[in-house]
mmCIF file of C-alpha atoms in Angstrom:
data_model
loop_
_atom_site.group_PDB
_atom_site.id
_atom_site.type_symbol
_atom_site.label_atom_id
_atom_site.label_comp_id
_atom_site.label_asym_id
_atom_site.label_seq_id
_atom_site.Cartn_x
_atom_site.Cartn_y
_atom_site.Cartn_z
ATOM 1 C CA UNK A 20 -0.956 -15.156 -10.326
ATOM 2 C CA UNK A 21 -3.257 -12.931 -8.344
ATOM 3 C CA UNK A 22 -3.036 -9.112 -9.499
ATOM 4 C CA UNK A 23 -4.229 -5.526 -10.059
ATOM 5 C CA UNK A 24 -4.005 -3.308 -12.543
ATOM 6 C CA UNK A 25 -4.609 0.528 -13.103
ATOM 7 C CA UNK A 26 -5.839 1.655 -16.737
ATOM 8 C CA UNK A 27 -4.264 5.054 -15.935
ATOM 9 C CA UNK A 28 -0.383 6.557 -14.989
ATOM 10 C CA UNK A 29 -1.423 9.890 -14.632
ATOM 11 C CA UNK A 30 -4.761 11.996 -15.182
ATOM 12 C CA UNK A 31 -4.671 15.566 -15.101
ATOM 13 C CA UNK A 32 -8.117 17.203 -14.233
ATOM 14 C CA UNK A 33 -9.414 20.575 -14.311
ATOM 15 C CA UNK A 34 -11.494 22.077 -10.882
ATOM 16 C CA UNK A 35 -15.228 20.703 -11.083
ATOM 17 C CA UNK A 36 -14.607 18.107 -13.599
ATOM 18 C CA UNK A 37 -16.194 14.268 -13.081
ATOM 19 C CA UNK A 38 -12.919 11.863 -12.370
ATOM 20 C CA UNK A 39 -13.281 8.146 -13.085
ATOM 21 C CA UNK A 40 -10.161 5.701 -12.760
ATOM 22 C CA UNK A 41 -9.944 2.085 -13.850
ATOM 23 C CA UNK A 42 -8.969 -0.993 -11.417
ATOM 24 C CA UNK A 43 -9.223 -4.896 -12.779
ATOM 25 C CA UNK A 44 -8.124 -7.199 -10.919
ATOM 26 C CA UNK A 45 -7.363 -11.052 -11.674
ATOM 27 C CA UNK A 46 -8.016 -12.846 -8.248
ATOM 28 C CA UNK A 47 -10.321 -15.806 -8.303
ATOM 29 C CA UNK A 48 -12.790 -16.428 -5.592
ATOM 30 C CA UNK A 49 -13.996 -14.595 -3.306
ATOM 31 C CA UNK A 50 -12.216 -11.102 -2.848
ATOM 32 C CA UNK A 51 -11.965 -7.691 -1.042
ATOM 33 C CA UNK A 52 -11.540 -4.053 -2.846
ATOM 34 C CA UNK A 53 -10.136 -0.994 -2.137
ATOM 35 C CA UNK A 54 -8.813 2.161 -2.895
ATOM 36 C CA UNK A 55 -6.025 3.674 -1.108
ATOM 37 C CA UNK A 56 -4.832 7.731 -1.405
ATOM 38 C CA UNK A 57 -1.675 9.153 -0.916
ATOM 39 C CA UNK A 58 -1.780 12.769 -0.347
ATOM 40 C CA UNK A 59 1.501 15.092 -1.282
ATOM 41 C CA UNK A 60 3.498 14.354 1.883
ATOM 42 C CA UNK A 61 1.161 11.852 3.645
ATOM 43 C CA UNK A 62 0.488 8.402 4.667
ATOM 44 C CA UNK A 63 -1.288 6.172 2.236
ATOM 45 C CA UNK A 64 -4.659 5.604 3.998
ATOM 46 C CA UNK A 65 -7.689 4.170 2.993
ATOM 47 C CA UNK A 66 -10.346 5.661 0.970
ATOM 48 C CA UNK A 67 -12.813 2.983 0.675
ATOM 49 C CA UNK A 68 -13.173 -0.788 0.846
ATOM 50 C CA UNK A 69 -15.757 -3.342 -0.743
ATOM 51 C CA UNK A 70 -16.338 -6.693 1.239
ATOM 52 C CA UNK A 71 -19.943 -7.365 0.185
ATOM 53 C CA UNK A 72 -23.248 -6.570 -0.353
ATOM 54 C CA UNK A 73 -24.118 -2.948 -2.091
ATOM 55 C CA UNK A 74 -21.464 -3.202 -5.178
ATOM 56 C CA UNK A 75 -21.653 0.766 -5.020
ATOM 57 C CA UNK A 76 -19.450 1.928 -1.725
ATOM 58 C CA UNK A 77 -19.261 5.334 -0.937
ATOM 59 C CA UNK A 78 -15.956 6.551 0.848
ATOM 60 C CA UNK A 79 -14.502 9.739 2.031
ATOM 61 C CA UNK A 80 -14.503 12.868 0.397
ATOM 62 C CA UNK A 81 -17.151 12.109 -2.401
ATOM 63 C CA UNK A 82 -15.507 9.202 -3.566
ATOM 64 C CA UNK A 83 -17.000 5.805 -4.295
ATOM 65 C CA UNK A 84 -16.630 3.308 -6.169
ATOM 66 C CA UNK A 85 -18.671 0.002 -8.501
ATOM 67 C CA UNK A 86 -17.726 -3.268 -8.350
ATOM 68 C CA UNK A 87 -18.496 -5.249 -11.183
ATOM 69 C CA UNK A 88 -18.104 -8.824 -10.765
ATOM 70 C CA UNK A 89 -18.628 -10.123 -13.995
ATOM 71 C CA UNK A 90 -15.888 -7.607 -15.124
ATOM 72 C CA UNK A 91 -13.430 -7.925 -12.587
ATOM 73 C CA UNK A 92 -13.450 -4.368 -11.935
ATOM 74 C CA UNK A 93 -13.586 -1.832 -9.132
ATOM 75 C CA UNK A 94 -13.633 1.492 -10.749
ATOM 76 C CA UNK A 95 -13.223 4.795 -8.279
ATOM 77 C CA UNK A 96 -15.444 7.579 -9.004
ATOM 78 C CA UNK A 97 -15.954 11.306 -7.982
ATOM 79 C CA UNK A 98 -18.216 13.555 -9.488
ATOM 80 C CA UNK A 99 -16.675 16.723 -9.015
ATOM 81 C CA UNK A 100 -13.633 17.094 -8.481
ATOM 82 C CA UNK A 101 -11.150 19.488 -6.129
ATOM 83 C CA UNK A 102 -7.658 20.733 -6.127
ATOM 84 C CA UNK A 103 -7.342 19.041 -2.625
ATOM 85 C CA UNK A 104 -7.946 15.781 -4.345
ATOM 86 C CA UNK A 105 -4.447 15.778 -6.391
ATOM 87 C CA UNK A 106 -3.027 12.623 -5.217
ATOM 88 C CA UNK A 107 -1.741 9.274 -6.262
ATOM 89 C CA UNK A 108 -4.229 6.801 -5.624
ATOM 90 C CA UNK A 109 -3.763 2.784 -5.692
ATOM 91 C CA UNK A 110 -6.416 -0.336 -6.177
ATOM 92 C CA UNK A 111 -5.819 -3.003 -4.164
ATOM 93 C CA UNK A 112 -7.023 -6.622 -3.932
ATOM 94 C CA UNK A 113 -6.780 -9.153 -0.874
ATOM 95 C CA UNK A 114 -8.794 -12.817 -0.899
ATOM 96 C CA UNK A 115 -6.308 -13.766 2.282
ATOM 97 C CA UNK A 116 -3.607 -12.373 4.416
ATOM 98 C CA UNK A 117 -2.283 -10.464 1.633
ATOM 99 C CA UNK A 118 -2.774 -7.295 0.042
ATOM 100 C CA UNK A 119 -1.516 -6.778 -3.669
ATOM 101 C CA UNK A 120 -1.746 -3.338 -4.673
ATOM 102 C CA UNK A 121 -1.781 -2.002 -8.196
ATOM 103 C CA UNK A 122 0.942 0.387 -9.845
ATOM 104 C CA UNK A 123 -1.196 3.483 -9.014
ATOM 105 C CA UNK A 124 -2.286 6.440 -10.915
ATOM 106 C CA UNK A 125 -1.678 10.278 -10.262
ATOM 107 C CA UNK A 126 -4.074 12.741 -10.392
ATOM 108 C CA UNK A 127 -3.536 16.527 -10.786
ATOM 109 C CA UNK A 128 -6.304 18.429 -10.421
ATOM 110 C CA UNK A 129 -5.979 21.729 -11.748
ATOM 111 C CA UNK A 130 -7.035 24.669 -10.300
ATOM 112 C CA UNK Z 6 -0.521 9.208 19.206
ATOM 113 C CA UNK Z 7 -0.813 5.829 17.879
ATOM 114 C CA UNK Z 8 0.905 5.277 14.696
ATOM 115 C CA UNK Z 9 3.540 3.605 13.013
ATOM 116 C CA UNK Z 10 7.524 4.926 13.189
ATOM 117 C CA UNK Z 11 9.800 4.182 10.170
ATOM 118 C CA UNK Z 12 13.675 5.532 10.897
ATOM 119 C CA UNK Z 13 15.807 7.017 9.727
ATOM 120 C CA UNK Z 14 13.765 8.882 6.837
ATOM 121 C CA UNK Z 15 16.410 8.827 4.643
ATOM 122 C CA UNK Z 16 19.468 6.700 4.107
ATOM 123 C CA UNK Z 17 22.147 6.362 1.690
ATOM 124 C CA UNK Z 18 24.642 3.485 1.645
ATOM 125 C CA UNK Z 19 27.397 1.982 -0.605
ATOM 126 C CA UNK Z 20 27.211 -1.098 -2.525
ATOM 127 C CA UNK Z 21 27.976 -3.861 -0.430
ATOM 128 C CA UNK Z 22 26.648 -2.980 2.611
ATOM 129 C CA UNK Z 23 23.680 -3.898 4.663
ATOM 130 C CA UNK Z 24 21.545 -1.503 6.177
ATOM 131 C CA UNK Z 25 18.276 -1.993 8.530
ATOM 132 C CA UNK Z 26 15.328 0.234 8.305
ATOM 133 C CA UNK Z 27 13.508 0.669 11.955
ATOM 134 C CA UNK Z 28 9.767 0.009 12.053
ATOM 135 C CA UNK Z 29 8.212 0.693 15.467
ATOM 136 C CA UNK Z 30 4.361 0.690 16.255
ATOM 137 C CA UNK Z 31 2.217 1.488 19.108
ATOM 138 C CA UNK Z 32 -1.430 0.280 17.621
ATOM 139 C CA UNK Z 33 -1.155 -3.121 19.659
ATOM 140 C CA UNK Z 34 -1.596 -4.741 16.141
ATOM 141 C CA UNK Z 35 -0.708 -8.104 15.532
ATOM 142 C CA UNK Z 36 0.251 -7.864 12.111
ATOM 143 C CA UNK Z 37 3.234 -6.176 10.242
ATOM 144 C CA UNK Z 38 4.088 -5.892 6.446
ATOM 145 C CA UNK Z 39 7.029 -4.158 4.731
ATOM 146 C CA UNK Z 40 5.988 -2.769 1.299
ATOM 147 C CA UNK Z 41 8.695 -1.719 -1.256
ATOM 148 C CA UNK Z 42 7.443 1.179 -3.557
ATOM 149 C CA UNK Z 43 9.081 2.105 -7.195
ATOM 150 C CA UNK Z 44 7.412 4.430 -9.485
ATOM 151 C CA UNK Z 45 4.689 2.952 -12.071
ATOM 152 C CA UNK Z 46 4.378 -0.470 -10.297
ATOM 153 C CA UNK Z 47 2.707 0.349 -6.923
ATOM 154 C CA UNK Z 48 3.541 -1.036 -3.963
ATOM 155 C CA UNK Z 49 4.907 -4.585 -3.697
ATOM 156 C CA UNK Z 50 5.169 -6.974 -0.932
ATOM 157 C CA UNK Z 51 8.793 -8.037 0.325
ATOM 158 C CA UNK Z 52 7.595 -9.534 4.177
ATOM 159 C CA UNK Z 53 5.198 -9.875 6.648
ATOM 160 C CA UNK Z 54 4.145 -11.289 9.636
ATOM 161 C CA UNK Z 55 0.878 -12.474 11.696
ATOM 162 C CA UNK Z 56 2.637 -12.844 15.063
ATOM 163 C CA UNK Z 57 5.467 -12.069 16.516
ATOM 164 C CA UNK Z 58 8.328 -14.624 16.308
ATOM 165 C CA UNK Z 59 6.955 -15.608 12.868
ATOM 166 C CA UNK Z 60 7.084 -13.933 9.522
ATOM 167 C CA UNK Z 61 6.688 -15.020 5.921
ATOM 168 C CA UNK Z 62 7.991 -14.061 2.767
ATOM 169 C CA UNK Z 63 6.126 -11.936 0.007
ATOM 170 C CA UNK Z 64 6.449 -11.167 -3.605
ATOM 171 C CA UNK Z 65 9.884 -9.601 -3.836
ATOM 172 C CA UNK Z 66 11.638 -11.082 -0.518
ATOM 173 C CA UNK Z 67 15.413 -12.057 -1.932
ATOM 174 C CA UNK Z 68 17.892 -10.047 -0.504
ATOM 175 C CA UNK Z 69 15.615 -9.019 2.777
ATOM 176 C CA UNK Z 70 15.408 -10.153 5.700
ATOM 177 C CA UNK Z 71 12.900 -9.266 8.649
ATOM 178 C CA UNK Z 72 12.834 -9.953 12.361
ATOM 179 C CA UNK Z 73 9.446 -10.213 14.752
ATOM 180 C CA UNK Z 74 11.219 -10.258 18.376
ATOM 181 C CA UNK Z 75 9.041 -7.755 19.560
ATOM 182 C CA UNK Z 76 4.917 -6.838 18.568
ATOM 183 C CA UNK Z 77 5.524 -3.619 18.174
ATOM 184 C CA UNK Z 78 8.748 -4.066 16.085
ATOM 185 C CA UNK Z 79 9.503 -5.336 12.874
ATOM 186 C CA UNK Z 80 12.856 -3.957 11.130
ATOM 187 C CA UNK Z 81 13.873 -4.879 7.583
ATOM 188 C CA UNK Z 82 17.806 -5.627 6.802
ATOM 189 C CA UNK Z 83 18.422 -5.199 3.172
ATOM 190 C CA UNK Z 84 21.259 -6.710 2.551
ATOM 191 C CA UNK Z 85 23.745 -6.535 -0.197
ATOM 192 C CA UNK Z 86 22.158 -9.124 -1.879
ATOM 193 C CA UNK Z 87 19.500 -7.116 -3.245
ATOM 194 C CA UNK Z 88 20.282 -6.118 -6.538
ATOM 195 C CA UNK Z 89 18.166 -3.026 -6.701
ATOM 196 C CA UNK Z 90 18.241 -1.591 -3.348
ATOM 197 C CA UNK Z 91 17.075 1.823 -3.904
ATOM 198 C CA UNK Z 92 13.721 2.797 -3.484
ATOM 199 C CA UNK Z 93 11.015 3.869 -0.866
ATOM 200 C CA UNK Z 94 9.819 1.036 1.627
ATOM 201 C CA UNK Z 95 6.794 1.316 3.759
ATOM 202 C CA UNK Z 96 5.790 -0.115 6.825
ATOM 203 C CA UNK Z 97 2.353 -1.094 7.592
ATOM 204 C CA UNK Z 98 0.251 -2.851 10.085
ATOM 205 C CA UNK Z 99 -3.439 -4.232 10.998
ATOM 206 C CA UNK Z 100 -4.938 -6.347 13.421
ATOM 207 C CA UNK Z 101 -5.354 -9.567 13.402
ATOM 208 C CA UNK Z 102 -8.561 -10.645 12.617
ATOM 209 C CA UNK Z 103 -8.273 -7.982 9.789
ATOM 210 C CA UNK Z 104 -5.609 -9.088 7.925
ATOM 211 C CA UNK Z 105 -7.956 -10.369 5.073
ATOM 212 C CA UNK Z 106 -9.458 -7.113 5.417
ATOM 213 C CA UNK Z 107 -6.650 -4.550 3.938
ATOM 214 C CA UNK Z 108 -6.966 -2.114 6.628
ATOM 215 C CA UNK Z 109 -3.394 -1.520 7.104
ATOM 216 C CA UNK Z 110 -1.805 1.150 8.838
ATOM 217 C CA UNK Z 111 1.140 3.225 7.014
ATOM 218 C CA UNK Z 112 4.111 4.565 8.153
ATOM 219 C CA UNK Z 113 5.875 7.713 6.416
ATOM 220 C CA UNK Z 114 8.412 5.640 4.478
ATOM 221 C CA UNK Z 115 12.343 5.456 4.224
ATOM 222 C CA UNK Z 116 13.834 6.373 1.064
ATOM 223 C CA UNK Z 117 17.013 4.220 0.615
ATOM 224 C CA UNK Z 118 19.601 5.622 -1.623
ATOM 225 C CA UNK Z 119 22.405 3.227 -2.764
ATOM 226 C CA UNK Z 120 25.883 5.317 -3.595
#
């Protein structure tokens, strides 16, 4: 069965410090990536998306993330992080009409 | 302002009954998904639909049940047939031609409470 999975529940981060979660998913095929945020009190909307081409894909606010075919993986990346960016933020893999999403992981940034 | 509408924000209900969560957009998409989301398992799929007047089922669709009369409407009964009822459900839509794309839209979610 197609799905994704988050290494991480919860990460707590200081100000300033480099953030790096885990997403592997198990789709076969040809497949799309992305990473979706949900801010305290807001819509889940999208951070960034992989389709093809560069396997490094810069989204908003400093994110961006690797994929890694040969690993399955689509790891999200920022190098410095922000109080602004505690969130709970979910991988999510689609090779149709569907999109399965993984369990998520929050992130508190400290300030 | 486009977006999507969920209603009522929050709803409790006794076992036993059915209750239908209102999800209105005004994006002129052509596709619709209802989401169900529990803490440390993300969201899951219970329906969706491509077009109006059709609809299909996800991961987790016993005890749901969706309409599509409308493009810009797509409620979700849960019924009392659902065994775990409580929990936050999100509404979401794209367009078409993007449905392999994961661009959905979110709505602000209604947090079901079973008594």
């Amino acid at each position: 069965a197609q799905s994704v999975s988050q290494h991480n529940h919860h990460v707590i981060l200081s100000e300033a410090a480099s953030l790096e979660l885990g997403c592997n998913y198990s789709y076969g095929g040809t497949v799309n990536l992305f990473w979706y945020v949900q801010y305290p009190g807001q819509h889940l909307q999208l951070l960034l998306k992989y389709f093809s081409g560069d396997p490094l894909v810069k989204g908003i606010k400093g994110f961006e993330a690797e994929f890694i075919k040969s690993k399955f993986s689509f790891n999200l990346r920022k190098p410095s992080v922000q109080w602004s960016d505690t969130a709970e933020y979910f991988c999510a893999a689609s090779n149709d009409y569907k999109l399965s999403f993984g369990a998520g992981t929050t992130v508190t940034v400290r300030a | 302002d486009g977006g999507i509408t969920q209603s009522p924000k929050y709803l409790f209900r006794k076992e036993g009954q059915n209750v239908t969560l209102s999800c209105e957009q005004n994006l002129n998409h052509d596709a619709m998904y209802w989401y169900r989301q529990d803490p440390g398992q993300g969201l899951r799929l219970i329906y969706y639909s491509q077009i109006v007047n059709d609809f299909q089922k996800g991961d987790i669709a016993e005890g749901y049940s969706v309409s599509r009369e409308k493009k810009e409407s797509f409620p979700l009964t849960v019924t009392s047939a659902q065994k775990n009822p409580t929990a936050f459900y999100l509404c979401a839509s794209s367009i078409k031609r993007a449905l392999n794309t994961g661009e959905l839209f979110f709505g602000e979610g209604s947090r079901l409470t079973v008594l």
